[in-house]
Short mmCIF file of C-alpha atoms in Angstrom, two decimals:
data_model
loop_
_atom_site.label_atom_id
_atom_site.label_comp_id
_atom_site.label_asym_id
_atom_site.label_seq_id
_atom_site.Cartn_x
_atom_site.Cartn_y
_atom_site.Cartn_z
CA MET A 1 0.00 0.00 0.00
CA SER A 2 1.16 3.49 -0.72
CA THR A 3 2.43 5.42 2.26
CA GLU A 4 0.80 8.56 0.85
CA LEU A 5 -2.10 8.83 3.23
CA PRO A 6 -4.02 12.12 3.57
CA SER A 7 -2.32 14.38 6.08
CA ALA A 8 -5.52 14.76 8.12
CA TYR A 9 -5.92 10.98 8.28
CA ARG A 10 -2.28 10.47 9.20
CA HIS A 11 -2.61 13.11 11.91
CA TRP A 12 -5.35 11.08 13.55
CA GLN A 13 -3.29 7.91 13.32
CA ASN A 14 -0.28 9.61 14.89
CA GLN A 15 -2.31 11.20 17.68
CA THR A 16 -3.81 7.80 18.46
CA ARG A 17 -0.38 6.19 18.38
CA SER A 18 0.76 8.75 20.95
CA LEU A 19 -1.88 7.34 23.29
CA LEU A 20 -0.97 3.70 22.61
CA GLU A 21 2.82 3.80 22.90
CA PRO A 22 2.91 4.78 26.60
CA LEU A 23 0.92 1.62 27.39
CA LEU A 24 3.61 -0.72 26.04
CA PRO A 25 5.91 -0.74 29.10
CA TYR A 26 2.99 -1.86 31.24
CA MET A 27 1.80 -4.64 28.94
CA VAL A 28 3.42 -7.53 30.80
CA PRO A 29 3.84 -10.58 28.53
CA GLY A 30 1.25 -13.23 29.29
CA ALA A 31 -0.93 -10.92 31.40
CA ALA A 32 -4.55 -9.89 30.89
CA ASP A 33 -4.58 -6.49 32.53
CA ILE A 34 -2.56 -3.28 32.54
CA PRO A 35 -1.52 -1.92 35.97
CA ILE A 36 -2.74 1.63 35.43
CA GLU A 37 -2.33 3.77 38.52
CA GLY A 38 -5.43 5.33 40.00
CA GLN A 39 -8.25 4.85 42.45
CA ALA A 40 -10.06 1.56 42.91
CA SER A 41 -13.68 1.58 41.78
CA ASP A 42 -16.66 0.71 43.93
CA HIS A 43 -17.04 -2.52 41.92
CA ASP A 44 -14.26 -4.99 42.72
CA ALA A 45 -10.66 -5.72 41.75
CA GLN A 46 -11.65 -8.12 38.97
CA ALA A 47 -13.83 -5.48 37.35
CA ASP A 48 -10.97 -2.98 37.48
CA ARG A 49 -8.60 -5.54 35.94
CA LEU A 50 -10.94 -6.17 33.03
CA GLU A 51 -11.54 -2.46 32.55
CA SER A 52 -7.78 -1.87 32.28
CA PHE A 53 -7.74 -4.39 29.42
CA ALA A 54 -11.01 -3.80 27.55
CA ARG A 55 -10.82 -0.02 27.27
CA PRO A 56 -7.26 0.17 25.91
CA LEU A 57 -8.32 -2.70 23.62
CA LEU A 58 -10.97 -0.43 22.12
CA LEU A 59 -8.32 2.24 21.60
CA ALA A 60 -6.04 -0.26 19.89
CA ALA A 61 -8.87 -1.70 17.78
CA HIS A 62 -9.63 1.65 16.17
CA TRP A 63 -5.97 2.15 15.31
CA LEU A 64 -5.32 -1.42 14.19
CA GLN A 65 -8.20 -1.39 11.69
CA SER A 66 -6.97 1.85 10.12
CA ALA A 67 -4.84 1.86 6.98
CA ALA A 68 -1.43 0.27 7.44
CA HIS A 69 1.70 2.41 7.30
CA PRO A 70 5.29 1.07 7.30
CA ASP A 71 6.22 3.24 10.27
CA ASP A 72 3.57 1.50 12.37
CA GLU A 73 4.30 -2.13 11.55
CA ASP A 74 6.26 -2.96 14.71
CA LEU A 75 3.69 -1.42 17.04
CA ARG A 76 0.85 -3.14 15.22
CA GLN A 77 2.51 -6.51 15.72
CA LYS A 78 3.20 -5.92 19.42
CA LEU A 79 -0.31 -4.73 20.18
CA GLY A 80 -2.00 -7.53 18.27
CA GLU A 81 0.07 -10.25 19.95
CA TRP A 82 -0.39 -8.87 23.46
CA PHE A 83 -4.14 -8.39 23.22
CA ARG A 84 -4.71 -11.80 21.62
CA THR A 85 -2.74 -13.45 24.40
CA GLY A 86 -4.67 -11.44 26.96
CA LEU A 87 -7.97 -12.62 25.51
CA ALA A 88 -6.82 -16.22 25.73
CA VAL A 89 -5.54 -16.13 29.31
CA GLY A 90 -8.12 -13.70 30.69
CA SER A 91 -10.95 -16.00 29.61
CA ASP A 92 -9.27 -19.15 31.00
CA PRO A 93 -11.13 -20.22 34.18
CA ASN A 94 -8.24 -22.50 35.12
CA GLY A 95 -5.52 -19.88 34.76
CA PRO A 96 -4.13 -17.24 37.13
CA HIS A 97 -5.22 -14.31 34.95
CA TYR A 98 -8.91 -15.23 34.70
CA TRP A 99 -11.22 -12.21 34.81
CA GLY A 100 -14.03 -14.25 36.31
CA PRO A 101 -17.56 -14.59 34.93
CA ASP A 102 -20.16 -11.89 34.56
CA ALA A 103 -22.84 -11.72 37.26
CA ASN A 104 -26.04 -9.88 38.10
CA TYR A 105 -25.47 -6.11 37.81
CA HIS A 106 -21.69 -6.58 37.61
CA GLN A 107 -19.44 -4.09 35.83
CA HIS A 108 -18.12 -6.99 33.77
CA HIS A 109 -21.26 -6.71 31.68
CA VAL A 110 -20.25 -3.25 30.49
CA GLU A 111 -16.67 -4.21 29.70
CA ILE A 112 -17.64 -7.48 28.00
CA GLY A 113 -20.03 -5.57 25.76
CA LEU A 114 -17.28 -3.13 24.88
CA LEU A 115 -14.89 -6.00 24.20
CA ALA A 116 -17.41 -7.62 21.84
CA ILE A 117 -17.53 -4.41 19.80
CA ALA A 118 -13.73 -4.10 19.76
CA LEU A 119 -13.38 -7.65 18.40
CA GLN A 120 -15.61 -6.66 15.49
CA ILE A 121 -13.79 -3.39 14.80
CA ALA A 122 -10.49 -5.14 14.08
CA PRO A 123 -11.38 -8.84 13.61
CA ASP A 124 -8.44 -9.53 11.29
CA VAL A 125 -6.04 -8.74 14.13
CA LEU A 126 -7.96 -9.53 17.30
CA TRP A 127 -10.28 -12.45 16.51
CA GLU A 128 -9.42 -14.37 13.35
CA PRO A 129 -5.81 -15.21 14.36
CA LEU A 130 -7.01 -16.89 17.58
CA SER A 131 -6.90 -20.67 17.59
CA GLN A 132 -10.23 -22.48 17.59
CA GLU A 133 -9.63 -23.46 21.20
CA HIS A 134 -9.12 -19.85 22.20
CA LYS A 135 -12.12 -18.66 20.19
CA ASP A 136 -14.29 -21.25 21.95
CA ARG A 137 -12.92 -20.18 25.33
CA VAL A 138 -13.50 -16.47 24.72
CA ALA A 139 -17.02 -17.18 23.45
CA HIS A 140 -17.80 -19.31 26.50
CA TRP A 141 -16.63 -16.48 28.76
CA LEU A 142 -18.70 -13.94 26.82
CA GLY A 143 -21.65 -16.26 27.29
CA THR A 144 -21.49 -15.81 31.07
CA ALA A 145 -23.32 -12.52 30.41
CA ARG A 146 -26.50 -14.36 29.43
CA GLY A 147 -29.43 -13.92 31.78
CA ASN A 148 -27.82 -11.47 34.18
CA GLY A 149 -29.59 -8.49 35.70
CA ILE A 150 -28.77 -5.22 33.93
CA VAL A 151 -29.12 -1.67 35.21
CA ASN A 152 -32.14 -0.02 33.61
CA ASN A 153 -30.28 2.49 31.45
CA ASN A 154 -27.93 2.41 28.47
CA HIS A 155 -26.40 -0.80 29.86
CA TYR A 156 -28.99 -2.83 27.95
CA PHE A 157 -26.85 -2.19 24.90
CA MET A 158 -24.13 -4.39 26.38
CA GLY A 159 -26.42 -7.39 26.41
CA VAL A 160 -27.36 -6.63 22.82
CA HIS A 161 -23.79 -6.47 21.54
CA ILE A 162 -22.60 -9.52 23.46
CA LEU A 163 -25.39 -11.73 22.14
CA GLU A 164 -25.13 -10.36 18.60
CA PHE A 165 -21.42 -11.19 18.58
CA LEU A 166 -22.06 -14.73 19.81
CA ILE A 167 -24.74 -15.29 17.18
CA ALA A 168 -22.54 -13.89 14.40
CA LYS A 169 -19.64 -16.16 15.37
CA GLY A 170 -21.75 -19.33 15.61
CA TYR A 171 -22.21 -19.45 19.37
CA GLY A 172 -25.82 -18.27 19.54
CA ARG A 173 -28.73 -19.87 21.35
CA SER A 174 -32.38 -20.07 20.38
CA THR A 175 -33.35 -17.53 23.05
CA ASP A 176 -30.79 -14.87 22.15
CA ARG A 177 -32.77 -13.06 19.46
CA VAL A 178 -35.79 -12.57 21.73
CA VAL A 179 -33.54 -11.12 24.45
CA ILE A 180 -31.86 -8.78 21.95
CA ASP A 181 -35.18 -7.49 20.66
CA THR A 182 -36.48 -7.02 24.20
CA PHE A 183 -33.43 -4.98 25.19
CA LEU A 184 -33.56 -2.86 22.04
CA ASP A 185 -37.26 -2.18 22.61
CA ARG A 186 -36.47 -0.98 26.14
CA LEU A 187 -33.71 1.28 24.84
CA GLU A 188 -35.94 2.73 22.16
CA GLY A 189 -38.49 3.43 24.89
CA MET A 190 -35.95 5.84 26.41
CA HIS A 191 -36.07 8.06 23.32
CA ARG A 192 -37.82 11.31 24.15
CA GLY A 193 -37.70 13.01 20.76
CA GLY A 194 -35.29 14.67 18.37
CA GLY A 195 -32.63 12.00 18.84
CA TRP A 196 -32.35 12.65 22.60
CA PHE A 197 -32.58 9.87 25.18
CA GLU A 198 -33.30 9.98 28.90
CA ASP A 199 -30.81 7.58 30.48
CA GLY A 200 -33.20 5.21 32.22
CA ILE A 201 -33.22 5.40 36.02
CA ASN A 202 -30.61 8.17 35.87
CA GLN A 203 -33.28 10.51 34.39
CA ALA A 204 -30.51 12.62 32.86
CA TYR A 205 -29.81 14.26 29.54
CA ASP A 206 -26.10 14.87 29.05
CA HIS A 207 -23.13 13.73 26.96
CA TYR A 208 -24.19 10.11 27.53
CA ASN A 209 -26.51 10.62 24.57
CA ALA A 210 -23.33 10.64 22.48
CA TYR A 211 -21.15 8.51 24.81
CA ALA A 212 -23.61 5.64 24.90
CA PHE A 213 -26.95 5.77 23.10
CA HIS A 214 -25.72 6.84 19.68
CA PHE A 215 -22.38 5.04 19.94
CA TYR A 216 -23.95 1.67 20.72
CA GLY A 217 -27.03 2.28 18.58
CA LEU A 218 -25.04 3.15 15.49
CA TRP A 219 -22.64 0.28 16.06
CA TRP A 220 -25.60 -2.08 16.20
CA ALA A 221 -26.93 -0.59 12.95
CA ARG A 222 -23.50 -0.89 11.32
CA LEU A 223 -22.78 -4.48 12.38
CA HIS A 224 -26.21 -6.08 12.63
CA GLY A 225 -28.71 -3.67 11.08
CA HIS A 226 -29.36 -6.04 8.17
CA ILE A 227 -31.27 -8.25 10.61
CA ASN A 228 -33.89 -5.55 11.16
CA PRO A 229 -33.48 -2.77 8.58
CA ALA A 230 -36.43 -0.76 9.92
CA ARG A 231 -34.93 -0.64 13.40
CA ALA A 232 -31.50 0.22 12.01
CA GLN A 233 -33.02 3.10 10.05
CA ARG A 234 -34.66 4.45 13.21
CA TRP A 235 -31.29 4.62 14.94
CA LYS A 236 -29.73 6.34 11.95
CA ASP A 237 -32.59 8.83 11.76
CA TRP A 238 -32.24 9.62 15.46
CA ALA A 239 -28.51 10.12 15.04
CA GLN A 240 -29.09 12.47 12.13
CA MET A 241 -31.35 14.64 14.29
CA PHE A 242 -29.01 14.47 17.26
CA VAL A 243 -25.84 15.57 15.48
CA ARG A 244 -27.61 18.65 14.11
CA ASP A 245 -28.05 19.77 17.72
CA TYR A 246 -24.88 18.31 19.18
CA ARG A 247 -22.45 20.11 16.88
CA HIS A 248 -23.50 23.33 18.65
CA PHE A 249 -22.02 22.01 21.91
CA PHE A 250 -18.42 22.58 20.76
CA ALA A 251 -16.50 25.84 21.10
CA ALA A 252 -14.19 27.22 18.43
CA SER A 253 -11.33 25.70 20.43
CA GLY A 254 -12.96 22.27 20.19
CA GLU A 255 -13.79 22.11 23.89
CA HIS A 256 -17.26 21.10 25.04
CA PRO A 257 -18.79 22.12 28.39
CA ALA A 258 -18.01 19.84 31.35
CA PHE A 259 -21.62 18.81 31.88
CA GLY A 260 -23.00 15.54 33.24
CA ARG A 261 -21.21 12.49 34.52
CA SER A 262 -18.05 10.76 33.31
CA ILE A 263 -16.59 13.94 31.87
CA THR A 264 -13.14 12.45 32.48
CA TYR A 265 -13.74 10.56 29.22
CA ARG A 266 -12.83 13.87 27.55
CA PHE A 267 -12.98 13.40 23.74
CA ASN A 268 -15.36 10.43 23.97
CA GLY A 269 -18.41 12.33 22.74
CA ILE A 270 -17.19 13.05 19.22
CA ASN A 271 -17.69 9.37 18.34
CA VAL A 272 -21.20 10.10 17.10
CA PHE A 273 -19.93 12.26 14.24
CA GLY A 274 -17.57 9.66 12.78
CA LEU A 275 -20.15 6.91 13.11
CA ALA A 276 -22.90 9.07 11.59
CA VAL A 277 -20.67 9.73 8.58
CA ALA A 278 -19.77 6.04 8.29
CA LEU A 279 -23.46 5.11 8.15
CA ASP A 280 -24.55 8.01 5.90
CA ALA A 281 -26.63 9.24 8.83
CA THR A 282 -25.83 12.93 8.44
CA ASP A 283 -26.02 15.55 5.73
CA LEU A 284 -23.83 18.05 7.58
CA PRO A 285 -20.71 19.31 5.77
CA LEU A 286 -17.96 16.73 6.12
CA GLY A 287 -15.35 19.47 6.37
CA GLN A 288 -17.17 20.89 9.37
CA LEU A 289 -17.38 17.53 11.11
CA ARG A 290 -13.68 16.80 10.53
CA ARG A 291 -12.80 20.24 11.88
CA LEU A 292 -15.00 19.66 14.95
CA CYS A 293 -13.63 16.19 15.72
CA THR A 294 -10.01 17.16 15.15
CA ARG A 295 -10.26 20.29 17.23
CA ASN A 296 -11.86 18.42 20.12
CA PHE A 297 -9.29 15.60 19.98
CA ASP A 298 -6.35 17.98 19.71
CA PHE A 299 -7.74 20.31 22.38
CA PHE A 300 -7.35 17.64 25.03
CA LEU A 301 -4.12 16.13 23.74
CA ARG A 302 -2.29 19.44 23.92
CA HIS A 303 -3.10 19.69 27.63
CA PRO A 304 -1.21 17.72 30.33
CA ILE A 305 -3.80 14.96 30.66
CA GLN A 306 -1.30 12.20 31.53
CA GLN A 307 -0.59 10.87 35.02
CA SER A 308 2.83 9.85 36.39
CA GLN A 309 3.03 6.73 34.18
CA GLY A 310 2.40 8.79 31.06
CA LEU A 311 -1.06 7.23 30.71
CA LEU A 312 -4.44 8.94 30.54
CA SER A 313 -5.38 10.43 33.89
CA MET A 314 -8.57 11.14 35.74
CA GLY A 315 -9.41 14.78 35.15
CA TRP A 316 -10.35 17.32 32.52
CA LEU A 317 -7.53 19.57 31.25
CA ASP A 318 -5.00 17.98 33.57
CA GLU A 319 -4.79 15.25 36.18
CA PHE A 320 -7.44 15.79 38.85
CA PRO A 321 -8.36 12.53 40.62
CA ASP A 322 -11.33 14.07 42.44
CA LEU A 323 -13.12 14.34 39.10
CA GLY A 324 -13.42 10.56 38.97
CA GLU A 325 -16.71 8.84 39.68
CA THR A 326 -17.24 6.26 42.41
CA TYR A 327 -17.34 3.68 39.62
CA SER A 328 -14.04 4.90 38.14
CA CYS A 329 -10.68 3.16 38.31
CA GLY A 330 -7.28 3.78 36.75
CA GLY A 331 -8.32 2.38 33.39
CA SER A 332 -11.60 4.29 33.15
CA PRO A 333 -10.31 7.31 31.15
CA TYR A 334 -9.59 4.99 28.21
CA TRP A 335 -13.34 4.98 27.53
CA SER A 336 -12.35 8.09 25.58
CA ALA A 337 -11.29 5.64 22.85
CA LYS A 338 -14.84 5.79 21.52
CA GLY A 339 -13.95 9.22 20.16
CA LEU A 340 -11.66 7.64 17.56
CA SER A 341 -14.55 6.71 15.29
CA PRO A 342 -13.28 8.97 12.45
CA LEU A 343 -10.57 6.34 11.90
CA LEU A 344 -13.33 4.00 10.74
CA LEU A 345 -13.54 6.11 7.59
CA PRO A 346 -11.11 4.98 4.85
CA PRO A 347 -8.31 7.35 3.76
CA ASP A 348 -10.04 8.07 0.45
CA HIS A 349 -13.28 9.18 2.12
CA ALA A 350 -14.26 12.79 1.46
CA PHE A 351 -14.26 13.33 5.23
CA TRP A 352 -10.45 13.54 5.02
CA SER A 353 -10.17 15.75 1.94
CA ASP A 354 -13.11 18.16 1.86
CA ASP A 355 -12.24 21.75 2.69
CA GLU A 356 -12.84 22.63 6.31
CA VAL A 357 -16.01 24.52 7.19
CA PRO A 358 -16.25 26.72 10.32
CA LEU A 359 -18.05 25.37 13.37
CA PRO A 360 -21.33 27.02 14.38
CA SER A 361 -19.48 28.57 17.33
CA GLU A 362 -17.12 30.30 14.88
CA GLU A 363 -19.89 31.92 12.88
CA GLY A 364 -21.07 34.51 15.37
CA ASP A 365 -23.27 34.39 18.43
CA HIS A 366 -26.29 32.12 18.08
CA VAL A 367 -28.78 30.10 20.12
CA CYS A 368 -29.82 26.46 19.70
CA HIS A 369 -32.72 25.14 21.80
CA VAL A 370 -33.06 21.43 22.61
CA PRO A 371 -36.61 21.35 24.04
CA THR A 372 -36.63 17.61 24.67
CA ALA A 373 -33.67 17.85 27.04
CA GLY A 374 -34.46 21.29 28.43
CA LEU A 375 -31.09 22.58 27.23
CA THR A 376 -30.30 25.83 25.45
CA VAL A 377 -26.89 26.07 23.82
CA ARG A 378 -25.52 29.42 22.77
CA SER A 379 -22.18 30.55 21.42
CA VAL A 380 -20.53 33.74 22.65
CA ASP A 381 -17.25 34.97 21.15
CA GLY A 382 -16.35 31.42 20.14
CA GLU A 383 -17.14 29.86 23.52
CA VAL A 384 -20.19 27.68 24.16
CA GLU A 385 -22.65 27.92 27.04
CA ILE A 386 -25.32 25.42 28.08
CA LEU A 387 -28.27 26.96 29.93
CA ASN A 388 -29.85 24.05 31.77
CA SER A 389 -33.58 24.33 32.29
CA GLY A 390 -34.42 20.65 32.18
CA SER A 391 -31.88 17.92 32.95
CA GLN A 392 -32.84 16.02 36.08
CA ILE A 393 -30.97 15.11 39.26
CA SER A 394 -32.57 11.84 40.28
CA ASN A 395 -32.04 10.04 43.57
CA VAL A 396 -29.77 7.67 41.67
CA ASN A 397 -27.67 10.53 40.31
CA LEU A 398 -27.05 12.00 43.77
CA ARG A 399 -24.34 9.42 44.32
CA TYR A 400 -22.48 10.79 41.30
CA GLY A 401 -22.54 14.39 42.51
CA ALA A 402 -25.48 16.64 41.73
CA TRP A 403 -23.25 19.48 40.49
CA LYS A 404 -22.99 17.66 37.18
CA TRP A 405 -26.62 18.51 36.31
CA SER A 406 -27.83 21.07 38.87
CA LYS A 407 -26.09 24.25 37.76
CA THR A 408 -27.81 27.09 35.96
CA ALA A 409 -25.23 27.07 33.19
CA TYR A 410 -22.11 25.28 31.98
CA ARG A 411 -19.53 26.96 29.79
CA THR A 412 -16.30 26.37 27.93
CA GLY A 413 -13.32 28.59 28.60
CA VAL A 414 -14.00 28.98 32.33
CA ASP A 415 -13.16 26.99 35.42
CA PHE A 416 -15.70 25.03 37.44
CA THR A 417 -15.93 23.66 40.95
CA LEU A 418 -17.14 20.26 42.05
CA ALA A 419 -18.64 18.96 45.26
CA ARG A 420 -18.04 15.49 46.64
CA PRO A 421 -21.17 13.36 46.16
CA ASN A 422 -23.53 13.98 49.06
CA PRO A 423 -27.24 14.88 49.12
CA THR A 424 -26.41 18.08 51.03
CA ASN A 425 -23.27 19.06 49.14
CA TRP A 426 -23.83 21.24 46.07
CA SER A 427 -21.33 23.29 44.07
CA PRO A 428 -21.97 27.04 44.38
CA ASP A 429 -20.62 28.25 41.04
CA SER A 430 -23.12 29.05 38.30
CA ALA A 431 -25.93 27.71 40.46
CA LEU A 432 -28.73 28.69 42.81
CA THR A 433 -28.45 26.85 46.14
CA LEU A 434 -30.16 27.02 49.53
CA LYS A 435 -28.12 26.96 52.74
CA ILE A 436 -30.06 26.36 55.96
CA PRO A 437 -28.86 27.27 59.50
CA ASP A 438 -27.37 23.85 60.31
CA GLY A 439 -24.96 24.25 57.37
CA ARG A 440 -26.57 21.87 54.92
CA VAL A 441 -26.85 22.99 51.31
CA PHE A 442 -29.54 21.97 48.83
CA GLY A 443 -30.01 22.32 45.10
CA ARG A 444 -32.59 21.41 42.50
CA HIS A 445 -33.81 17.99 41.43
CA SER A 446 -36.84 17.77 39.15
CA THR A 447 -36.94 20.72 36.75
CA VAL A 448 -39.64 21.61 34.23
CA THR A 449 -39.06 24.07 31.41
CA VAL A 450 -42.02 26.41 30.98
CA GLU A 451 -40.64 28.87 28.40
CA MET A 452 -37.98 28.75 25.70
CA ALA A 453 -37.60 31.95 23.69
CA ASP A 454 -35.02 33.70 21.53
CA ASP A 455 -33.63 35.64 24.49
CA HIS A 456 -34.61 33.71 27.63
CA VAL A 457 -35.71 30.49 29.28
CA ARG A 458 -37.93 29.97 32.30
CA TYR A 459 -38.24 26.92 34.51
CA VAL A 460 -39.63 25.79 37.86
CA TYR A 461 -38.19 23.47 40.49
CA ASN A 462 -37.65 22.99 44.20
CA LEU A 463 -34.53 23.36 46.35
CA GLY A 464 -34.61 20.78 49.11
CA PHE A 465 -34.52 17.15 50.06
CA LYS A 466 -36.91 14.53 51.48
CA PRO A 467 -35.23 14.07 54.91
CA GLY A 468 -36.32 17.01 57.03
CA GLN A 469 -38.82 18.08 54.35
CA THR A 470 -36.64 21.01 53.25
CA ASN A 471 -38.64 22.98 50.70
CA CYS A 472 -38.00 26.12 48.69
CA SER A 473 -39.98 26.40 45.46
CA VAL A 474 -38.39 28.51 42.73
CA ASP A 475 -39.48 30.06 39.45
CA THR A 476 -36.36 31.05 37.49
CA GLY A 477 -35.94 33.18 34.41
CA VAL A 478 -32.61 33.47 32.61
CA TRP A 479 -32.08 36.15 29.94
CA TRP A 480 -28.98 36.60 27.80
CA ASN A 481 -27.38 39.30 25.74
CA ALA A 482 -23.92 38.89 24.22
CA GLY A 483 -21.58 37.81 27.03
CA TRP A 484 -24.10 38.50 29.79
CA ILE A 485 -26.73 36.33 31.43
CA LEU A 486 -29.32 37.81 33.79
CA GLN A 487 -30.95 35.56 36.37
CA VAL A 488 -34.24 36.38 38.10
CA HIS A 489 -35.40 33.97 40.82
CA ALA A 490 -38.84 34.17 42.42
CA PHE A 491 -38.99 31.88 45.44
CA GLU A 492 -41.09 30.75 48.36
CA ASN A 493 -38.94 29.45 51.22
CA ARG A 494 -40.62 27.29 53.84
CA GLN A 495 -37.84 27.30 56.43
CA PRO A 496 -35.07 29.71 57.45
CA GLY A 497 -32.23 29.76 54.97
CA VAL A 498 -30.08 31.77 52.62
CA LEU A 499 -30.33 31.59 48.85
CA ARG A 500 -26.95 31.83 47.14
CA VAL A 501 -26.46 32.80 43.49
CA GLY A 502 -23.11 31.80 42.00
CA GLY A 503 -21.43 33.02 38.84
CA TYR A 504 -18.84 31.14 36.83
CA ALA A 505 -15.73 30.06 38.71
CA LEU A 506 -12.80 32.34 37.91
CA SER A 507 -9.41 30.84 37.25
CA SER A 508 -7.27 30.29 40.33
CA SER A 509 -4.10 29.97 38.28
CA GLN A 510 -3.83 33.76 38.03
CA PRO A 511 -4.85 35.10 41.47
CA ASP A 512 -3.24 38.47 40.78
CA THR A 513 -5.83 39.17 38.09
CA LEU A 514 -8.79 38.87 40.48
CA LYS A 515 -10.50 42.22 41.14
CA THR A 516 -13.61 43.29 43.05
CA ASP A 517 -15.72 46.42 43.25
CA GLU A 518 -18.72 47.24 45.43
CA SER A 519 -20.87 50.21 44.50
CA ASP A 520 -24.54 51.10 44.08
CA GLY A 521 -25.47 47.99 46.02
CA LEU A 522 -23.77 45.71 43.51
CA LEU A 523 -20.71 43.53 43.96
CA SER A 524 -18.56 43.00 40.87
CA VAL A 525 -15.94 40.26 40.71
CA TRP A 526 -13.84 39.69 37.61
CA SER A 527 -10.60 38.27 36.29
CA ASN A 528 -9.30 39.40 32.91
CA ASP A 529 -12.42 39.55 30.70
CA GLN A 530 -14.67 37.27 32.79
CA GLY A 531 -16.71 38.20 35.81
CA SER A 532 -20.02 38.45 37.64
CA ILE A 533 -22.17 41.19 39.15
CA LEU A 534 -24.30 40.31 42.18
#
């Protein structure tokens, strides 16, 4: 094959290689996990071991299936051999590296589903070279996922992809197709309109629409859609609607707002654009989508996102372990590998050669409403701001940290604070919170949008919590004009307390730039060109 690959395509290959090479020193021959430093999850050690294997495997699979280049031959061989060996020994119940079977509501179900997709992304390297004995062993281990309880959210996709893989490779059972259809029906029941899904018991709308619903849905359509063309078309149609909205979530820099859970997956969300192009599920300009994906990918890679081993860290623009979820472990950030979907497009695809087209955030200030999710996205001077009048904070989500959905607004180009998960612990920045005399702090849960207009949104909710019957009902209006947002809160408080209105968090890396001014009953706080007036 000619080494003359398009420069844009080769850039993506090289950026991906830069994420793979640091893993090599930790890929112990004959092992089935990578000792990635970081916290232990709230699952168990076996789950963390499998996660440290399956997620880098997805990263490798995207790169291994891309066009070969002579400079990459040695790395391709090393990665293929190590992962194939890992599959063989990790699935061996009589060996020391066994991952153990799946079980009811176990994290293994998620990682096994991911592994099944990875094996189909690069089958020529990861599956076909396995001996028949090893194929049978891996399939038997995958089969331990049958019949297990699954969390009522996007996790149903894992059962779908595991069983579809087993059927495709000749290991199916007579009951598998009924289970697959049942799970897909449940997932489709989470669609709320316009390509947006409410994530089951989490009751949230956030980047998981891209992270999970469209990633897994489009992969099902790509790999198995011929089984049910009408269903596959529904998923492609939903993706087409979704990407029209979702492209507005990215700033001119490529950054997207840190909104919702699992934001440590960083460039994960751009997967939907590459997959939509691969399935002809978008009519957006290819040059715009390449520009968006590349800018997002490069935005994170030019920041110090590695930990001490040189591997992906927990954090956002740098290593920040506190940003991890309770379900996170050292290998979790490699879920970002989903974002490499553009590499599924061949080098001669127009995606790699069409002239770039500016992002919506580069074409002047604008507003995009997403009524289904209760989100309003607007661009201001190249940055992007999400005004949140709808995403929920369910009782389930409280354990993840309510700050991920409870703030008034989320924005690129600014800092943000987080609060450790606790029902009475809510971040103050860019949020309305209630502090009662005993020191507890409360934020909003169920929110209903009542108005969405060209210059404002209005929504109603309650600050409080069931224990103690804390109750403060609020009717909020948020208006915007250029770089300003004006908040008006009408409230009825049913116990003593103080309402606190927070602006965006100002950068702490330049404390000398922080200035304040108090006059005419107003307090102004600003740093450089960002600030708030209270």
